[in-house]
PDB file of C-alpha atoms in Angstrom:
ATOM      1  CA  UNK Z   5    -102.678 -51.988-175.005  1.00  0.00           C
ATOM      2  CA  UNK Z   6    -103.957 -51.053-178.478  1.00  0.00           C
ATOM      3  CA  UNK Z   7    -101.758 -52.247-181.356  1.00  0.00           C
ATOM      4  CA  UNK Z   8    -101.853 -52.736-184.986  1.00  0.00           C
ATOM      5  CA  UNK Z   9    -100.083 -55.590-186.873  1.00  0.00           C
ATOM      6  CA  UNK Z  10     -98.950 -55.910-190.533  1.00  0.00           C
ATOM      7  CA  UNK Z  11     -97.687 -59.493-190.915  1.00  0.00           C
ATOM      8  CA  UNK Z  12     -96.182 -59.101-194.360  1.00  0.00           C
ATOM      9  CA  UNK Z  13     -92.721 -57.332-194.286  1.00  0.00           C
ATOM     10  CA  UNK Z  14     -92.462 -57.612-198.043  1.00  0.00           C
ATOM     11  CA  UNK Z  15     -94.399 -58.717-201.069  1.00  0.00           C
ATOM     12  CA  UNK Z  16     -93.574 -59.308-204.754  1.00  0.00           C
ATOM     13  CA  UNK Z  17     -96.540 -59.140-207.137  1.00  0.00           C
ATOM     14  CA  UNK Z  18     -96.730 -59.409-210.927  1.00  0.00           C
ATOM     15  CA  UNK Z  19     -98.009 -56.254-212.638  1.00  0.00           C
ATOM     16  CA  UNK Z  20    -101.708 -56.207-213.291  1.00  0.00           C
ATOM     17  CA  UNK Z  21    -102.463 -58.667-210.501  1.00  0.00           C
ATOM     18  CA  UNK Z  22    -104.558 -57.791-207.550  1.00  0.00           C
ATOM     19  CA  UNK Z  23    -102.780 -57.370-204.229  1.00  0.00           C
ATOM     20  CA  UNK Z  24    -104.038 -57.828-200.638  1.00  0.00           C
ATOM     21  CA  UNK Z  25    -102.066 -56.198-197.788  1.00  0.00           C
ATOM     22  CA  UNK Z  26    -102.945 -57.466-194.362  1.00  0.00           C
ATOM     23  CA  UNK Z  27    -103.697 -55.402-191.297  1.00  0.00           C
ATOM     24  CA  UNK Z  28    -105.127 -56.481-187.943  1.00  0.00           C
ATOM     25  CA  UNK Z  29    -105.681 -54.295-184.913  1.00  0.00           C
ATOM     26  CA  UNK Z  30    -106.498 -54.770-181.280  1.00  0.00           C
ATOM     27  CA  UNK Z  31    -108.796 -52.334-179.363  1.00  0.00           C
ATOM     28  CA  UNK Z  32    -111.742 -52.393-176.979  1.00  0.00           C
ATOM     29  CA  UNK Z  33    -112.836 -48.915-178.171  1.00  0.00           C
ATOM     30  CA  UNK Z  34    -116.121 -49.036-180.123  1.00  0.00           C
ATOM     31  CA  UNK Z  35    -115.189 -45.974-182.125  1.00  0.00           C
ATOM     32  CA  UNK Z  36    -112.078 -45.823-184.182  1.00  0.00           C
ATOM     33  CA  UNK Z  37    -110.755 -45.030-187.620  1.00  0.00           C
ATOM     34  CA  UNK Z  38    -108.485 -47.051-189.806  1.00  0.00           C
ATOM     35  CA  UNK Z  39    -106.166 -45.443-192.452  1.00  0.00           C
ATOM     36  CA  UNK Z  40    -103.897 -46.734-195.141  1.00  0.00           C
ATOM     37  CA  UNK Z  41    -100.930 -44.765-196.386  1.00  0.00           C
ATOM     38  CA  UNK Z  42     -98.507 -45.271-199.226  1.00  0.00           C
ATOM     39  CA  UNK Z  43     -94.901 -44.158-198.922  1.00  0.00           C
ATOM     40  CA  UNK Z  44     -92.811 -44.308-202.101  1.00  0.00           C
ATOM     41  CA  UNK Z  45     -88.985 -44.103-201.946  1.00  0.00           C
ATOM     42  CA  UNK Z  46     -89.292 -40.234-202.324  1.00  0.00           C
ATOM     43  CA  UNK Z  47     -90.490 -40.280-198.747  1.00  0.00           C
ATOM     44  CA  UNK Z  48     -93.915 -38.582-199.023  1.00  0.00           C
ATOM     45  CA  UNK Z  49     -96.596 -40.241-196.928  1.00  0.00           C
ATOM     46  CA  UNK Z  50     -99.729 -40.452-199.170  1.00  0.00           C
ATOM     47  CA  UNK Z  51    -103.166 -41.020-197.703  1.00  0.00           C
ATOM     48  CA  UNK Z  52    -105.047 -43.716-199.604  1.00  0.00           C
ATOM     49  CA  UNK Z  53    -108.209 -44.673-197.882  1.00  0.00           C
ATOM     50  CA  UNK Z  54    -110.175 -44.425-194.629  1.00  0.00           C
ATOM     51  CA  UNK Z  55    -112.566 -46.795-192.798  1.00  0.00           C
ATOM     52  CA  UNK Z  56    -114.633 -45.829-189.760  1.00  0.00           C
ATOM     53  CA  UNK Z  57    -115.678 -48.467-187.214  1.00  0.00           C
ATOM     54  CA  UNK Z  58    -119.281 -47.632-187.616  1.00  0.00           C
ATOM     55  CA  UNK Z  59    -119.202 -47.487-191.451  1.00  0.00           C
ATOM     56  CA  UNK Z  60    -121.703 -49.957-192.899  1.00  0.00           C
ATOM     57  CA  UNK Z  61    -119.950 -50.248-196.294  1.00  0.00           C
ATOM     58  CA  UNK Z  62    -116.304 -51.091-197.077  1.00  0.00           C
ATOM     59  CA  UNK Z  63    -114.385 -48.046-198.188  1.00  0.00           C
ATOM     60  CA  UNK Z  64    -113.314 -47.793-201.834  1.00  0.00           C
ATOM     61  CA  UNK Z  65    -111.198 -45.171-203.612  1.00  0.00           C
ATOM     62  CA  UNK Z  66    -110.430 -45.901-207.178  1.00  0.00           C
ATOM     63  CA  UNK Z  67    -108.241 -49.011-207.400  1.00  0.00           C
ATOM     64  CA  UNK Z  68    -108.011 -49.230-203.572  1.00  0.00           C
ATOM     65  CA  UNK Z  69    -110.611 -50.983-201.474  1.00  0.00           C
ATOM     66  CA  UNK Z  70    -110.647 -51.958-197.893  1.00  0.00           C
ATOM     67  CA  UNK Z  71    -111.747 -55.384-196.812  1.00  0.00           C
ATOM     68  CA  UNK Z  72    -113.072 -54.456-193.367  1.00  0.00           C
ATOM     69  CA  UNK Z  73    -113.988 -57.417-191.048  1.00  0.00           C
ATOM     70  CA  UNK Z  74    -114.989 -55.799-187.787  1.00  0.00           C
ATOM     71  CA  UNK Z  75    -115.482 -59.034-185.804  1.00  0.00           C
ATOM     72  CA  UNK Z  76    -112.018 -60.289-186.822  1.00  0.00           C
ATOM     73  CA  UNK Z  77    -110.491 -56.806-186.307  1.00  0.00           C
ATOM     74  CA  UNK Z  78    -108.893 -56.822-189.692  1.00  0.00           C
ATOM     75  CA  UNK Z  79    -108.788 -54.029-192.284  1.00  0.00           C
ATOM     76  CA  UNK Z  80    -106.935 -55.381-195.373  1.00  0.00           C
ATOM     77  CA  UNK Z  81    -106.142 -53.116-198.277  1.00  0.00           C
ATOM     78  CA  UNK Z  82    -106.868 -54.476-201.744  1.00  0.00           C
ATOM     79  CA  UNK Z  83    -105.241 -52.957-204.767  1.00  0.00           C
ATOM     80  CA  UNK Z  84    -106.788 -54.015-208.048  1.00  0.00           C
ATOM     81  CA  UNK Z  85    -104.833 -54.216-211.289  1.00  0.00           C
ATOM     82  CA  UNK Z  86    -101.405 -53.359-209.787  1.00  0.00           C
ATOM     83  CA  UNK Z  87     -99.050 -50.946-211.600  1.00  0.00           C
ATOM     84  CA  UNK Z  88     -95.357 -50.410-211.426  1.00  0.00           C
ATOM     85  CA  UNK Z  89     -95.993 -47.188-209.687  1.00  0.00           C
ATOM     86  CA  UNK Z  90     -97.669 -49.024-206.786  1.00  0.00           C
ATOM     87  CA  UNK Z  91     -94.229 -50.152-205.577  1.00  0.00           C
ATOM     88  CA  UNK Z  92     -93.839 -48.603-202.171  1.00  0.00           C
ATOM     89  CA  UNK Z  93     -94.041 -49.086-198.477  1.00  0.00           C
ATOM     90  CA  UNK Z  94     -97.628 -49.323-197.189  1.00  0.00           C
ATOM     91  CA  UNK Z  95     -98.613 -48.495-193.678  1.00  0.00           C
ATOM     92  CA  UNK Z  96    -101.886 -49.215-191.868  1.00  0.00           C
ATOM     93  CA  UNK Z  97    -102.678 -46.934-189.050  1.00  0.00           C
ATOM     94  CA  UNK Z  98    -105.334 -46.631-186.380  1.00  0.00           C
ATOM     95  CA  UNK Z  99    -106.911 -43.764-184.506  1.00  0.00           C
ATOM     96  CA  UNK Z 100    -109.015 -44.418-181.474  1.00  0.00           C
ATOM     97  CA  UNK Z 101    -111.749 -42.142-180.116  1.00  0.00           C
ATOM     98  CA  UNK Z 102    -110.122 -42.024-176.672  1.00  0.00           C
ATOM     99  CA  UNK Z 103    -106.680 -41.087-177.844  1.00  0.00           C
ATOM    100  CA  UNK Z 104    -106.056 -39.010-180.962  1.00  0.00           C
ATOM    101  CA  UNK Z 105    -102.566 -40.212-181.744  1.00  0.00           C
ATOM    102  CA  UNK Z 106    -102.202 -42.454-184.745  1.00  0.00           C
ATOM    103  CA  UNK Z 107    -100.925 -45.957-183.985  1.00  0.00           C
ATOM    104  CA  UNK Z 108     -98.866 -47.301-186.878  1.00  0.00           C
ATOM    105  CA  UNK Z 109     -98.224 -50.833-188.184  1.00  0.00           C
ATOM    106  CA  UNK Z 110     -94.716 -51.887-189.104  1.00  0.00           C
ATOM    107  CA  UNK Z 111     -95.469 -51.489-192.820  1.00  0.00           C
ATOM    108  CA  UNK Z 112     -95.353 -53.800-195.805  1.00  0.00           C
ATOM    109  CA  UNK Z 113     -92.900 -53.186-198.681  1.00  0.00           C
ATOM    110  CA  UNK Z 114     -94.642 -53.937-201.975  1.00  0.00           C
ATOM    111  CA  UNK Z 115     -92.606 -54.486-205.174  1.00  0.00           C
ATOM    112  CA  UNK Z 116     -94.529 -54.804-208.429  1.00  0.00           C
ATOM    113  CA  UNK Z 117     -92.651 -56.839-211.055  1.00  0.00           C
ATOM    114  CA  UNK Z 118     -93.061 -56.063-214.795  1.00  0.00           C
TER     115      UNK Z 118
ATOM    116  CA  UNK V   9    -106.579 -28.883-201.822  1.00  0.00           C
ATOM    117  CA  UNK V  10    -104.920 -31.412-199.563  1.00  0.00           C
ATOM    118  CA  UNK V  11    -101.417 -30.073-199.804  1.00  0.00           C
ATOM    119  CA  UNK V  12     -98.908 -29.643-197.010  1.00  0.00           C
ATOM    120  CA  UNK V  13     -95.595 -28.106-197.947  1.00  0.00           C
ATOM    121  CA  UNK V  14     -92.225 -28.590-196.192  1.00  0.00           C
ATOM    122  CA  UNK V  15     -88.974 -26.832-196.652  1.00  0.00           C
ATOM    123  CA  UNK V  16     -86.136 -27.597-197.150  1.00  0.00           C
ATOM    124  CA  UNK V  17     -86.336 -31.013-198.870  1.00  0.00           C
ATOM    125  CA  UNK V  18     -82.855 -31.947-197.725  1.00  0.00           C
ATOM    126  CA  UNK V  19     -80.754 -30.471-194.969  1.00  0.00           C
ATOM    127  CA  UNK V  20     -77.177 -31.339-193.923  1.00  0.00           C
ATOM    128  CA  UNK V  21     -75.943 -29.808-190.736  1.00  0.00           C
ATOM    129  CA  UNK V  22     -73.170 -30.092-188.240  1.00  0.00           C
ATOM    130  CA  UNK V  23     -73.667 -30.858-184.558  1.00  0.00           C
ATOM    131  CA  UNK V  24     -73.115 -27.139-183.661  1.00  0.00           C
ATOM    132  CA  UNK V  25     -75.304 -25.626-186.240  1.00  0.00           C
ATOM    133  CA  UNK V  26     -78.842 -24.043-185.669  1.00  0.00           C
ATOM    134  CA  UNK V  27     -81.394 -24.718-188.410  1.00  0.00           C
ATOM    135  CA  UNK V  28     -85.141 -24.677-188.795  1.00  0.00           C
ATOM    136  CA  UNK V  29     -87.615 -26.888-190.680  1.00  0.00           C
ATOM    137  CA  UNK V  30     -90.752 -25.234-191.947  1.00  0.00           C
ATOM    138  CA  UNK V  31     -94.267 -26.679-192.669  1.00  0.00           C
ATOM    139  CA  UNK V  32     -97.303 -24.875-194.130  1.00  0.00           C
ATOM    140  CA  UNK V  33    -100.885 -25.993-194.771  1.00  0.00           C
ATOM    141  CA  UNK V  34    -103.893 -24.079-196.091  1.00  0.00           C
ATOM    142  CA  UNK V  35    -106.611 -26.579-195.488  1.00  0.00           C
ATOM    143  CA  UNK V  36    -108.021 -24.753-192.465  1.00  0.00           C
ATOM    144  CA  UNK V  37    -106.783 -27.670-190.210  1.00  0.00           C
ATOM    145  CA  UNK V  38    -106.313 -26.784-186.534  1.00  0.00           C
ATOM    146  CA  UNK V  39    -104.104 -29.705-185.559  1.00  0.00           C
ATOM    147  CA  UNK V  40    -100.457 -29.940-186.831  1.00  0.00           C
ATOM    148  CA  UNK V  41     -97.923 -32.695-186.159  1.00  0.00           C
ATOM    149  CA  UNK V  42     -94.191 -33.301-186.352  1.00  0.00           C
ATOM    150  CA  UNK V  43     -93.014 -36.889-186.945  1.00  0.00           C
ATOM    151  CA  UNK V  44     -89.559 -38.423-187.084  1.00  0.00           C
ATOM    152  CA  UNK V  45     -89.117 -41.466-189.330  1.00  0.00           C
ATOM    153  CA  UNK V  46     -86.137 -43.682-189.539  1.00  0.00           C
ATOM    154  CA  UNK V  47     -85.511 -45.922-192.572  1.00  0.00           C
ATOM    155  CA  UNK V  48     -87.925 -48.840-192.909  1.00  0.00           C
ATOM    156  CA  UNK V  49     -89.802 -47.860-189.749  1.00  0.00           C
ATOM    157  CA  UNK V  50     -93.204 -46.186-189.187  1.00  0.00           C
ATOM    158  CA  UNK V  51     -93.251 -42.522-188.272  1.00  0.00           C
ATOM    159  CA  UNK V  52     -92.751 -41.656-184.605  1.00  0.00           C
ATOM    160  CA  UNK V  53     -94.848 -38.808-183.220  1.00  0.00           C
ATOM    161  CA  UNK V  54     -92.821 -35.957-181.778  1.00  0.00           C
ATOM    162  CA  UNK V  55     -95.188 -33.030-181.251  1.00  0.00           C
ATOM    163  CA  UNK V  56     -98.839 -32.078-181.638  1.00  0.00           C
ATOM    164  CA  UNK V  57    -100.210 -28.592-181.912  1.00  0.00           C
ATOM    165  CA  UNK V  58    -103.887 -28.006-181.438  1.00  0.00           C
ATOM    166  CA  UNK V  59    -105.253 -24.494-182.082  1.00  0.00           C
ATOM    167  CA  UNK V  60    -101.651 -23.191-182.105  1.00  0.00           C
ATOM    168  CA  UNK V  61    -100.949 -24.607-178.648  1.00  0.00           C
ATOM    169  CA  UNK V  62     -98.621 -27.494-177.923  1.00  0.00           C
ATOM    170  CA  UNK V  63    -100.763 -30.322-176.765  1.00  0.00           C
ATOM    171  CA  UNK V  64     -98.398 -33.320-177.017  1.00  0.00           C
ATOM    172  CA  UNK V  65     -94.623 -33.489-176.577  1.00  0.00           C
ATOM    173  CA  UNK V  66     -93.544 -37.152-176.797  1.00  0.00           C
ATOM    174  CA  UNK V  67     -90.539 -36.696-174.527  1.00  0.00           C
ATOM    175  CA  UNK V  68     -88.520 -35.254-177.315  1.00  0.00           C
ATOM    176  CA  UNK V  69     -85.029 -33.938-176.367  1.00  0.00           C
ATOM    177  CA  UNK V  70     -84.809 -30.127-175.923  1.00  0.00           C
ATOM    178  CA  UNK V  71     -82.467 -29.858-178.995  1.00  0.00           C
ATOM    179  CA  UNK V  72     -85.761 -30.055-180.926  1.00  0.00           C
ATOM    180  CA  UNK V  73     -87.906 -26.891-180.369  1.00  0.00           C
ATOM    181  CA  UNK V  74     -91.333 -26.628-182.127  1.00  0.00           C
ATOM    182  CA  UNK V  75     -93.119 -23.384-182.890  1.00  0.00           C
ATOM    183  CA  UNK V  76     -96.524 -22.633-184.291  1.00  0.00           C
ATOM    184  CA  UNK V  77     -96.692 -18.962-185.232  1.00  0.00           C
ATOM    185  CA  UNK V  78    -100.206 -19.254-186.632  1.00  0.00           C
ATOM    186  CA  UNK V  79    -102.709 -21.780-187.712  1.00  0.00           C
ATOM    187  CA  UNK V  80    -101.121 -22.430-191.094  1.00  0.00           C
ATOM    188  CA  UNK V  81     -97.440 -22.586-190.140  1.00  0.00           C
ATOM    189  CA  UNK V  82     -95.372 -25.030-188.030  1.00  0.00           C
ATOM    190  CA  UNK V  83     -91.636 -24.826-187.435  1.00  0.00           C
ATOM    191  CA  UNK V  84     -89.124 -27.150-185.951  1.00  0.00           C
ATOM    192  CA  UNK V  85     -85.916 -25.463-184.635  1.00  0.00           C
ATOM    193  CA  UNK V  86     -82.911 -27.652-184.416  1.00  0.00           C
ATOM    194  CA  UNK V  87     -79.842 -26.997-182.240  1.00  0.00           C
ATOM    195  CA  UNK V  88     -76.879 -29.164-181.250  1.00  0.00           C
ATOM    196  CA  UNK V  89     -78.234 -32.233-182.863  1.00  0.00           C
ATOM    197  CA  UNK V  90     -76.568 -35.648-182.760  1.00  0.00           C
ATOM    198  CA  UNK V  91     -75.821 -38.012-185.712  1.00  0.00           C
ATOM    199  CA  UNK V  92     -78.594 -40.341-184.465  1.00  0.00           C
ATOM    200  CA  UNK V  93     -81.107 -37.436-185.203  1.00  0.00           C
ATOM    201  CA  UNK V  94     -80.491 -38.023-188.867  1.00  0.00           C
ATOM    202  CA  UNK V  95     -83.943 -39.077-190.302  1.00  0.00           C
ATOM    203  CA  UNK V  96     -86.845 -38.069-192.465  1.00  0.00           C
ATOM    204  CA  UNK V  97     -88.929 -35.365-190.650  1.00  0.00           C
ATOM    205  CA  UNK V  98     -92.557 -35.297-191.649  1.00  0.00           C
ATOM    206  CA  UNK V  99     -95.160 -32.644-190.924  1.00  0.00           C
ATOM    207  CA  UNK V 100     -98.877 -33.438-191.053  1.00  0.00           C
ATOM    208  CA  UNK V 101    -102.129 -31.618-190.454  1.00  0.00           C
ATOM    209  CA  UNK V 102    -105.737 -32.656-189.730  1.00  0.00           C
ATOM    210  CA  UNK V 103    -108.923 -31.387-188.242  1.00  0.00           C
ATOM    211  CA  UNK V 104    -108.572 -31.396-184.468  1.00  0.00           C
ATOM    212  CA  UNK V 105    -109.627 -34.984-183.484  1.00  0.00           C
ATOM    213  CA  UNK V 106    -110.735 -33.737-180.099  1.00  0.00           C
ATOM    214  CA  UNK V 107    -113.394 -31.443-181.441  1.00  0.00           C
ATOM    215  CA  UNK V 108    -116.071 -34.162-181.413  1.00  0.00           C
ATOM    216  CA  UNK V 109    -116.345 -37.664-180.199  1.00  0.00           C
ATOM    217  CA  UNK V 110    -116.446 -40.413-182.757  1.00  0.00           C
ATOM    218  CA  UNK V 111    -113.875 -40.876-185.485  1.00  0.00           C
ATOM    219  CA  UNK V 112    -114.586 -39.716-189.011  1.00  0.00           C
ATOM    220  CA  UNK V 113    -112.666 -39.305-192.292  1.00  0.00           C
ATOM    221  CA  UNK V 114    -112.015 -35.655-191.307  1.00  0.00           C
ATOM    222  CA  UNK V 115    -109.534 -37.067-188.785  1.00  0.00           C
ATOM    223  CA  UNK V 116    -107.210 -37.970-191.698  1.00  0.00           C
ATOM    224  CA  UNK V 117    -103.788 -36.617-191.392  1.00  0.00           C
ATOM    225  CA  UNK V 118    -102.268 -35.145-194.541  1.00  0.00           C
ATOM    226  CA  UNK V 119     -98.569 -35.249-194.705  1.00  0.00           C
ATOM    227  CA  UNK V 120     -95.952 -33.053-196.412  1.00  0.00           C
ATOM    228  CA  UNK V 121     -93.153 -34.422-198.524  1.00  0.00           C
ATOM    229  CA  UNK V 122     -90.717 -34.419-195.630  1.00  0.00           C
ATOM    230  CA  UNK V 123     -87.256 -33.028-194.968  1.00  0.00           C
ATOM    231  CA  UNK V 124     -84.351 -35.501-195.055  1.00  0.00           C
ATOM    232  CA  UNK V 125     -82.029 -34.453-192.352  1.00  0.00           C
ATOM    233  CA  UNK V 126     -78.427 -35.550-192.116  1.00  0.00           C
ATOM    234  CA  UNK V 127     -76.383 -34.572-189.053  1.00  0.00           C
ATOM    235  CA  UNK V 128     -72.665 -34.879-189.479  1.00  0.00           C
TER     236      UNK V 128
END
């Protein structure tokens, strides 16, 4: 069965440091999409970044980049120069070609310390 | 514009009440979703509408009744809820992922701010 794993339930990081949030997935589908979302305490689920399985380049969006290692089935989110406003829950999610329901990881709670 | 709106932001209701949650998007998306999210958990899919037709119902109790009046609007009608139904209810929209094979960034689901529901 397809699944997605976020191994870090919580992380504390000093402001301005870079952060790597881990995400691994398991699928035999050749075509899939990987998504990262941020959910602050307000509750809104904010889309951050997308990586397609056939994309040749790692995705980047501003301070967010995705370290995509297809052979290892990992899609780690890197946040450069963390800010206090980055404190939130972060979810990795996965969409297969054969099934168009998002499969979610358990999430990582990130706290940025001043 | 990647905005999905939801009303109300907060809702408190008794177990005998009838209420509705509303969701609206103007991105031309043809798939709309309802999710239920409990604290510190990922969202759980409830319903999917594709081209205004219900395409997925994840074995949701009948006290939740979805409705898609047009391509921009999605409602969730609530009746005789239980205290365990208290949660954050999220609406999302996307291009219909079934329209082509192969995943692309247009499959991204955009979420509304959610409705925090408390059932007393």
